[in-house]
Amino acid sequence: MRALGPVCALLVVIPTCGAAQPGAIVCKTSGAPLEIRWEGLSEAVGDIVFHCAGGSPWAQITTNLVVLAPVNVTNRLTGTGTVDVRVEADNGGGFAPLNVPATYTPPATVAFHGLSFQLSASGTVALRITNLRLAVNQLPASLVGQPLRVFLGSSGQNAMALDNPQVIVGIPYRGLLAAASATRILCTGSRLPEAPTFTNLMAAGTRFASMRLTEGFASAFRARRTGEDTGTRFLIRYAGFPPGARLFVPDVIAGSSAVEPTAAGDLGWSVSGGKYASLTGGSLLLARVAGADPGGVGGVPVYAPGPVGSGTVSFDAVSEVSLAGGSGYVVYEVMDASPTMRESAQLPTFVGLAPPAGSEPVVASWTVTLAPLSALASASSTAAVPRFAPVAPGQDCEALGDCHAPYFPRLFVEAIPPLEYTGVSGGGHQVGYVRIANEGGGLLVWRVTITYQDGSGWLRVDRTEGVGNATLRVDALPASLAPGTYRATLTVDAGPPAGSRSLPVVLKVSAPPPVVERPVIGALVNAATFREGPVAPGSLASLFGSRLTGTQVSAAFDGIAARLLYTSATQINLRVPPELDGRSHAQLVVTVDGIASAPYSVALAAAAPGIFGILNENNTLNGPSAPALPGSTVQIFATGLPEEGRTAIVRIHDRTVSAPSYAGPAPGLIGVQQINAIVPADLPAMTTEVRVCAAGVCSPPAPLVLAR
């Protein structure tokens, strides 16, 4: 990080600026910077060393030293206002502790008051401040990788002149990097063996997913050190598992530098429960912590490695993760590690579950952080050391060089055709499609977001998240938009290392055309009976609707023009084209002044008879005032009979007249048939009914009045 300015501007009560007083001790300050974990809230930084000269031989010096940090001091409180920062002196016999407590002034200052030490025969001494712990995570992420400086001062009876009041004590980096074969865990049917062990779970084909934990730098993963409560811990949290799910994890995990790393085979390593041997230089080994709380505090590791040379140990034991409401956690602690090489470990999680009842499998989640977790960024007598802020890890594939390895999912997205829409203001939606595919391994979990450059809310996606391959429907909605060009970006994000893809979206909205009122067909009925139903080719029909009149009016059945006999705004009388004979359906379209109606489906039949009326033998219209006489001939005018009515049968009252004296076209009347039938002579005076039948179909009854 950058210096915070001249130290005399920061520590105005400490006279350390300017030239040393005659005979005053002059000290060259330096730091021993360490790589420190940016997630840490109690990180031990490097030693601060003072190489002092210019004093009288064997002189006894009494002075004060002050350290001011840019972040909070988080050492363990050892007494009222004191912390476990130590100061040591070396006047030629090696460093030895000076028994002066470190006074803590919250939040970021440590001072040693009344330090007393003797100079060497040459008037020199070396001082060392060690075990300073800082809340490194208070630094912004932008300062990761930048030097962390503290500020020094001396005062008192023998104030020392410092050549450099600022020294570098550490360089923060992310301590934990991670990757997974699947960012989510797919919960489908998965069988468990009777006796769960690593070997048995693999043999049973139990579904699993693996998470890889990698050091951000060599020595980021550490076994427990003197003055610390635990080694580096990892808190893995699970959520969203369905009822009945059971999770199993290894008790011990051998890391990348072990004899045989623990791995389930989905992240590039060979399948193994793990083999480990204690080595002089250290080898990464994690042990599950039994009894840790949800923040990773407390508990006891279930395994401790033997001494160097104790032989190779193989691991196969697993334990079940306790789930409550679909959530649970497991904690691991580093029991051994190499401080000189970057190491990784793979954690497989096995999921046992009966086949789900629903069609869609449940997708659960898992996360990892360094632990123990804490929000306390100040000195404390009880808080865990070390402790960490809940920071999500960075991706480790760039550090390990396998971001494009086939075991990671790789996102592919395409829109064919491109998402370029045209629509009409106030009009209906337009449809497009986007294909999502996993071109790698593992499980692809994706989310869809839309960023609008123009307007908002004019795109609709049928799904905004999913797992694996999918085809998305993307609708453009011009209904509420003014004419113009609208742009947006659709992004499918599958997270690292699968990646994300963005697609441009363009919607061109035009003004709506002038409103044109089309003819509307409401019904087509038999012209004689005004009843709906099938009509016969060659028969007369009446069409009812709206906007049916104009300068030029036509009607066509399957494109065959019908002869129009009458038109008005709401009715057209027409002859059904005889050319439709043999068809069962036809599409009727009315066109008025060049504007066509919507097609109207018409049912056709060989016969669909209907009676217009009946004339007596003297050509008067039959009725109560003009009845017909039994034995006389009546003239029946109908439509809808095949073969122009020549095969018609007449039924009068309860008698069938099978041989009419005439059956055929009515002279001068298009689409009308005439049947002349003799009224049975024995019928009494009455009002009865007449029907005409053909092809097995009879007309509705028409009244016939008889008199004697």
XYZ file of C-alpha atoms in Angstrom, residues 51 90 101 121 157 269 307 335 338 364 406 442 494 584 596-597 602 612 631 645-646 651 681 699:
24
model
C 19.957 -1.790 13.967
C 20.643 -8.264 20.969
C 4.494 -5.444 28.121
C 31.084 -2.621 23.745
C 14.936 9.773 27.987
C -6.337 -36.586 -10.307
C 6.201 -37.989 13.487
C -2.569 -30.709 10.081
C 4.880 -27.450 3.112
C -28.179 -27.568 -4.088
C -11.823 -30.779 -19.970
C -18.661 -31.084 -14.790
C -21.952 -19.621 -15.805
C -66.688 -32.011 -46.871
C -60.669 -9.791 -47.149
C -62.351 -11.217 -44.107
C -68.063 -24.112 -43.823
C -88.979 -21.956 -48.920
C -106.036 -35.284 -54.068
C -84.030 -32.274 -56.802
C -84.742 -35.102 -59.261
C -93.459 -36.767 -46.956
C -106.917 -38.099 -51.217
C -85.642 -30.882 -44.465
